[in-house]
Amino acid sequence: MFRFAIPAALTSLALLGSCAGPVEVIPTPARPVPVPAPTPSPTPAPSTPQLTGEWRDWPLTPGSWVYRQDGRGSIALYGRTGADADFTVRCDRERQRIYLSRRGETPAQMTVRTSSTLRGFDLLPAGTGYGAAELGVRDSLIDAIGYSRGKFVVQSPGVAPLVLPAHSEILRVAEDCR
């Protein structure tokens, strides 16, 4: 009789154990590992683009020419719409002078390169962030700029070169003064 009792008891226990649902083991949550916050990379400072090769192949500085008249004479401004002009050609009728001005961190020198002329200037301060070269109304550089083959270049140490299209506004300002 004991022969059947032990196996029957074991079978009963096995059947009772199978009636209970599976044992759910709840894992202990792992401690969070601190993740360092990403360090933002510094924004590179704008640098003066290094244009290489023949200047006639350099891309034009973004912007366009605008002509205006005012109480002193007339002015041609080159730059982007809604921003300060990068370069100006101004006629001062009373003084009979033409001023070439470029924007930059108050540049002290400027070189103007056309298809026929290369000339350097020491600049006079011409307002906040501008330097200007003073020319006579009949200076041949004005005509060289106006008739340059498609473009001319204005360079100053420490600031990006300006590659500007030769345009009728330049000669119009000169004619207003002559």
PDB file of C-alpha atoms in Angstrom:
ATOM      1  CA  MET A   1       0.000   0.000   0.000  1.00  0.00           C
ATOM      2  CA  PHE A   2       2.831   2.304   0.699  1.00  0.00           C
ATOM      3  CA  ARG A   3       4.030   1.451  -2.654  1.00  0.00           C
ATOM      4  CA  PHE A   4       1.249   3.403  -4.268  1.00  0.00           C
ATOM      5  CA  ALA A   5       0.928   6.065  -1.625  1.00  0.00           C
ATOM      6  CA  ILE A   6       4.227   7.801  -2.189  1.00  0.00           C
ATOM      7  CA  PRO A   7       3.915   8.047  -5.960  1.00  0.00           C
ATOM      8  CA  ALA A   8       0.281   9.154  -5.617  1.00  0.00           C
ATOM      9  CA  ALA A   9       1.284  11.852  -3.132  1.00  0.00           C
ATOM     10  CA  LEU A  10       4.024  13.066  -5.393  1.00  0.00           C
ATOM     11  CA  THR A  11       1.664  13.147  -8.326  1.00  0.00           C
ATOM     12  CA  SER A  12      -0.879  15.067  -6.277  1.00  0.00           C
ATOM     13  CA  LEU A  13       1.753  17.591  -5.276  1.00  0.00           C
ATOM     14  CA  ALA A  14       2.867  17.951  -8.873  1.00  0.00           C
ATOM     15  CA  LEU A  15      -0.695  18.519 -10.009  1.00  0.00           C
ATOM     16  CA  LEU A  16      -1.334  21.032  -7.241  1.00  0.00           C
ATOM     17  CA  GLY A  17       1.875  22.866  -8.134  1.00  0.00           C
ATOM     18  CA  SER A  18       0.786  23.131 -11.747  1.00  0.00           C
ATOM     19  CA  CYS A  19      -2.484  24.761 -10.715  1.00  0.00           C
ATOM     20  CA  ALA A  20      -0.687  27.744  -9.333  1.00  0.00           C
ATOM     21  CA  GLY A  21       0.326  30.369 -11.865  1.00  0.00           C
ATOM     22  CA  PRO A  22       3.919  30.850 -12.827  1.00  0.00           C
ATOM     23  CA  VAL A  23       6.079  32.481 -10.255  1.00  0.00           C
ATOM     24  CA  GLU A  24       6.771  36.021 -11.323  1.00  0.00           C
ATOM     25  CA  VAL A  25      10.245  37.198 -10.534  1.00  0.00           C
ATOM     26  CA  ILE A  26      10.429  40.993 -10.324  1.00  0.00           C
ATOM     27  CA  PRO A  27      13.957  42.090 -11.098  1.00  0.00           C
ATOM     28  CA  THR A  28      15.523  44.762  -8.952  1.00  0.00           C
ATOM     29  CA  PRO A  29      15.906  47.907 -11.060  1.00  0.00           C
ATOM     30  CA  ALA A  30      19.471  48.628 -11.954  1.00  0.00           C
ATOM     31  CA  ARG A  31      20.927  51.850 -10.724  1.00  0.00           C
ATOM     32  CA  PRO A  32      20.976  54.435 -13.483  1.00  0.00           C
ATOM     33  CA  VAL A  33      24.395  55.127 -14.854  1.00  0.00           C
ATOM     34  CA  PRO A  34      24.958  58.875 -15.094  1.00  0.00           C
ATOM     35  CA  VAL A  35      25.478  59.977 -18.681  1.00  0.00           C
ATOM     36  CA  PRO A  36      27.459  63.175 -19.081  1.00  0.00           C
ATOM     37  CA  ALA A  37      25.648  65.959 -20.901  1.00  0.00           C
ATOM     38  CA  PRO A  38      27.043  66.536 -24.379  1.00  0.00           C
ATOM     39  CA  THR A  39      29.433  69.444 -24.505  1.00  0.00           C
ATOM     40  CA  PRO A  40      28.460  71.821 -27.307  1.00  0.00           C
ATOM     41  CA  SER A  41      31.240  72.300 -29.771  1.00  0.00           C
ATOM     42  CA  PRO A  42      32.378  75.904 -30.043  1.00  0.00           C
ATOM     43  CA  THR A  43      31.129  77.814 -33.047  1.00  0.00           C
ATOM     44  CA  PRO A  44      34.079  78.541 -35.280  1.00  0.00           C
ATOM     45  CA  ALA A  45      34.827  82.217 -35.694  1.00  0.00           C
ATOM     46  CA  PRO A  46      34.225  83.477 -39.208  1.00  0.00           C
ATOM     47  CA  SER A  47      37.478  83.636 -41.028  1.00  0.00           C
ATOM     48  CA  THR A  48      38.629  85.623 -43.990  1.00  0.00           C
ATOM     49  CA  PRO A  49      38.092  83.362 -46.987  1.00  0.00           C
ATOM     50  CA  GLN A  50      41.296  82.540 -48.774  1.00  0.00           C
ATOM     51  CA  LEU A  51      40.484  82.897 -52.449  1.00  0.00           C
ATOM     52  CA  THR A  52      43.115  81.344 -54.653  1.00  0.00           C
ATOM     53  CA  GLY A  53      43.834  81.361 -58.325  1.00  0.00           C
ATOM     54  CA  GLU A  54      43.115  84.111 -60.794  1.00  0.00           C
ATOM     55  CA  TRP A  55      40.983  86.893 -59.276  1.00  0.00           C
ATOM     56  CA  ARG A  56      38.853  87.035 -62.404  1.00  0.00           C
ATOM     57  CA  ASP A  57      37.592  83.537 -61.516  1.00  0.00           C
ATOM     58  CA  TRP A  58      36.602  84.414 -57.934  1.00  0.00           C
ATOM     59  CA  PRO A  59      32.854  84.388 -57.182  1.00  0.00           C
ATOM     60  CA  LEU A  60      31.073  87.718 -56.815  1.00  0.00           C
ATOM     61  CA  THR A  61      30.384  89.018 -53.331  1.00  0.00           C
ATOM     62  CA  PRO A  62      26.627  88.611 -52.708  1.00  0.00           C
ATOM     63  CA  GLY A  63      24.651  91.808 -53.224  1.00  0.00           C
ATOM     64  CA  SER A  64      23.689  94.361 -55.839  1.00  0.00           C
ATOM     65  CA  TRP A  65      24.283  97.999 -56.755  1.00  0.00           C
ATOM     66  CA  VAL A  66      21.875 100.780 -55.795  1.00  0.00           C
ATOM     67  CA  TYR A  67      22.113 104.416 -56.964  1.00  0.00           C
ATOM     68  CA  ARG A  68      20.835 107.364 -54.903  1.00  0.00           C
ATOM     69  CA  GLN A  69      21.027 111.133 -54.919  1.00  0.00           C
ATOM     70  CA  ASP A  70      21.183 113.285 -51.803  1.00  0.00           C
ATOM     71  CA  GLY A  71      22.147 116.803 -50.722  1.00  0.00           C
ATOM     72  CA  ARG A  72      25.892 116.173 -51.135  1.00  0.00           C
ATOM     73  CA  GLY A  73      25.683 114.610 -54.583  1.00  0.00           C
ATOM     74  CA  SER A  74      25.109 110.983 -55.453  1.00  0.00           C
ATOM     75  CA  ILE A  75      26.169 107.603 -54.187  1.00  0.00           C
ATOM     76  CA  ALA A  76      26.341 104.052 -55.505  1.00  0.00           C
ATOM     77  CA  LEU A  77      26.097 101.411 -52.778  1.00  0.00           C
ATOM     78  CA  TYR A  78      26.909  97.719 -53.090  1.00  0.00           C
ATOM     79  CA  GLY A  79      25.650  95.119 -50.631  1.00  0.00           C
ATOM     80  CA  ARG A  80      22.813  92.887 -49.566  1.00  0.00           C
ATOM     81  CA  THR A  81      19.301  94.277 -49.298  1.00  0.00           C
ATOM     82  CA  GLY A  82      18.503  95.368 -45.747  1.00  0.00           C
ATOM     83  CA  ALA A  83      22.153  95.406 -44.610  1.00  0.00           C
ATOM     84  CA  ASP A  84      24.860  98.079 -44.491  1.00  0.00           C
ATOM     85  CA  ALA A  85      26.648  98.581 -47.791  1.00  0.00           C
ATOM     86  CA  ASP A  86      29.905  96.671 -48.251  1.00  0.00           C
ATOM     87  CA  PHE A  87      31.286  99.248 -50.691  1.00  0.00           C
ATOM     88  CA  THR A  88      30.264 102.737 -51.791  1.00  0.00           C
ATOM     89  CA  VAL A  89      31.260 105.224 -54.460  1.00  0.00           C
ATOM     90  CA  ARG A  90      30.207 108.748 -53.421  1.00  0.00           C
ATOM     91  CA  CYS A  91      30.297 112.046 -55.289  1.00  0.00           C
ATOM     92  CA  ASP A  92      30.739 115.147 -53.132  1.00  0.00           C
ATOM     93  CA  ARG A  93      29.838 117.882 -55.642  1.00  0.00           C
ATOM     94  CA  GLU A  94      30.808 120.790 -53.411  1.00  0.00           C
ATOM     95  CA  ARG A  95      34.333 119.458 -52.830  1.00  0.00           C
ATOM     96  CA  GLN A  96      34.655 117.979 -56.327  1.00  0.00           C
ATOM     97  CA  ARG A  97      35.808 114.686 -54.828  1.00  0.00           C
ATOM     98  CA  ILE A  98      34.850 111.042 -55.189  1.00  0.00           C
ATOM     99  CA  TYR A  99      35.140 108.713 -52.198  1.00  0.00           C
ATOM    100  CA  LEU A 100      35.546 104.950 -52.373  1.00  0.00           C
ATOM    101  CA  SER A 101      34.518 103.437 -49.023  1.00  0.00           C
ATOM    102  CA  ARG A 102      34.609  99.878 -47.813  1.00  0.00           C
ATOM    103  CA  ARG A 103      33.093  98.330 -44.750  1.00  0.00           C
ATOM    104  CA  GLY A 104      35.276  96.381 -42.358  1.00  0.00           C
ATOM    105  CA  GLU A 105      36.839  96.712 -38.944  1.00  0.00           C
ATOM    106  CA  THR A 106      37.949 100.239 -39.839  1.00  0.00           C
ATOM    107  CA  PRO A 107      40.394  99.111 -42.526  1.00  0.00           C
ATOM    108  CA  ALA A 108      43.532 101.202 -42.809  1.00  0.00           C
ATOM    109  CA  GLN A 109      44.416 100.236 -46.361  1.00  0.00           C
ATOM    110  CA  MET A 110      42.650  99.210 -49.516  1.00  0.00           C
ATOM    111  CA  THR A 111      43.774  97.877 -52.877  1.00  0.00           C
ATOM    112  CA  VAL A 112      41.533  98.176 -55.922  1.00  0.00           C
ATOM    113  CA  ARG A 113      42.218  95.771 -58.789  1.00  0.00           C
ATOM    114  CA  THR A 114      40.524  96.114 -62.177  1.00  0.00           C
ATOM    115  CA  SER A 115      41.237  94.441 -65.514  1.00  0.00           C
ATOM    116  CA  SER A 116      43.550  97.365 -66.373  1.00  0.00           C
ATOM    117  CA  THR A 117      44.677  98.926 -63.059  1.00  0.00           C
ATOM    118  CA  LEU A 118      46.003  98.030 -59.626  1.00  0.00           C
ATOM    119  CA  ARG A 119      46.148 100.784 -57.011  1.00  0.00           C
ATOM    120  CA  GLY A 120      46.577 100.875 -53.240  1.00  0.00           C
ATOM    121  CA  PHE A 121      45.356 103.506 -50.769  1.00  0.00           C
ATOM    122  CA  ASP A 122      45.763 104.475 -47.153  1.00  0.00           C
ATOM    123  CA  LEU A 123      42.224 104.942 -45.910  1.00  0.00           C
ATOM    124  CA  LEU A 124      40.685 107.743 -43.917  1.00  0.00           C
ATOM    125  CA  PRO A 125      38.163 106.806 -41.211  1.00  0.00           C
ATOM    126  CA  ALA A 126      34.696 107.281 -42.711  1.00  0.00           C
ATOM    127  CA  GLY A 127      32.263 106.490 -39.937  1.00  0.00           C
ATOM    128  CA  THR A 128      31.819 103.427 -37.796  1.00  0.00           C
ATOM    129  CA  GLY A 129      33.428 100.445 -39.466  1.00  0.00           C
ATOM    130  CA  TYR A 130      34.258 102.169 -42.751  1.00  0.00           C
ATOM    131  CA  GLY A 131      37.407 103.466 -44.360  1.00  0.00           C
ATOM    132  CA  ALA A 132      37.501 105.741 -47.417  1.00  0.00           C
ATOM    133  CA  ALA A 133      39.893 106.726 -50.181  1.00  0.00           C
ATOM    134  CA  GLU A 134      39.549 110.206 -51.648  1.00  0.00           C
ATOM    135  CA  LEU A 135      39.919 110.705 -55.409  1.00  0.00           C
ATOM    136  CA  GLY A 136      39.690 113.615 -57.783  1.00  0.00           C
ATOM    137  CA  VAL A 137      36.648 113.620 -60.064  1.00  0.00           C
ATOM    138  CA  ARG A 138      38.783 112.919 -63.139  1.00  0.00           C
ATOM    139  CA  ASP A 139      40.890 110.167 -61.551  1.00  0.00           C
ATOM    140  CA  SER A 140      41.414 107.389 -64.112  1.00  0.00           C
ATOM    141  CA  LEU A 141      40.700 104.704 -61.494  1.00  0.00           C
ATOM    142  CA  ILE A 142      36.987 105.561 -61.595  1.00  0.00           C
ATOM    143  CA  ASP A 143      36.832 104.829 -65.332  1.00  0.00           C
ATOM    144  CA  ALA A 144      38.973 101.703 -64.855  1.00  0.00           C
ATOM    145  CA  ILE A 145      36.472 100.416 -62.277  1.00  0.00           C
ATOM    146  CA  GLY A 146      33.452 101.262 -64.434  1.00  0.00           C
ATOM    147  CA  TYR A 147      34.934  99.666 -67.550  1.00  0.00           C
ATOM    148  CA  SER A 148      36.644  96.691 -65.899  1.00  0.00           C
ATOM    149  CA  ARG A 149      35.837  93.432 -67.688  1.00  0.00           C
ATOM    150  CA  GLY A 150      32.885  92.227 -65.652  1.00  0.00           C
ATOM    151  CA  LYS A 151      34.246  92.723 -62.148  1.00  0.00           C
ATOM    152  CA  PHE A 152      36.817  94.368 -59.938  1.00  0.00           C
ATOM    153  CA  VAL A 153      38.278  93.469 -56.561  1.00  0.00           C
ATOM    154  CA  VAL A 154      38.666  95.510 -53.374  1.00  0.00           C
ATOM    155  CA  GLN A 155      41.089  94.056 -50.827  1.00  0.00           C
ATOM    156  CA  SER A 156      42.048  95.182 -47.315  1.00  0.00           C
ATOM    157  CA  PRO A 157      44.182  93.375 -44.732  1.00  0.00           C
ATOM    158  CA  GLY A 158      42.162  91.369 -42.211  1.00  0.00           C
ATOM    159  CA  VAL A 159      38.810  91.476 -44.022  1.00  0.00           C
ATOM    160  CA  ALA A 160      37.344  89.384 -46.812  1.00  0.00           C
ATOM    161  CA  PRO A 161      38.010  90.639 -50.330  1.00  0.00           C
ATOM    162  CA  LEU A 162      35.087  92.173 -52.176  1.00  0.00           C
ATOM    163  CA  VAL A 163      34.580  90.893 -55.707  1.00  0.00           C
ATOM    164  CA  LEU A 164      32.178  93.408 -57.226  1.00  0.00           C
ATOM    165  CA  PRO A 165      30.511  93.598 -60.616  1.00  0.00           C
ATOM    166  CA  ALA A 166      31.493  96.582 -62.745  1.00  0.00           C
ATOM    167  CA  HIS A 167      28.227  98.444 -63.199  1.00  0.00           C
ATOM    168  CA  SER A 168      26.805 101.641 -64.681  1.00  0.00           C
ATOM    169  CA  GLU A 169      26.029 103.130 -61.230  1.00  0.00           C
ATOM    170  CA  ILE A 170      29.755 103.718 -60.663  1.00  0.00           C
ATOM    171  CA  LEU A 171      30.143 105.771 -63.840  1.00  0.00           C
ATOM    172  CA  ARG A 172      26.858 107.554 -63.159  1.00  0.00           C
ATOM    173  CA  VAL A 173      28.217 108.795 -59.808  1.00  0.00           C
ATOM    174  CA  ALA A 174      31.412 109.958 -61.552  1.00  0.00           C
ATOM    175  CA  GLU A 175      29.429 111.834 -64.202  1.00  0.00           C
ATOM    176  CA  ASP A 176      27.360 113.537 -61.505  1.00  0.00           C
ATOM    177  CA  CYS A 177      30.598 115.017 -60.147  1.00  0.00           C
ATOM    178  CA  ARG A 178      32.233 115.943 -63.439  1.00  0.00           C
TER     179      ARG A 178
END
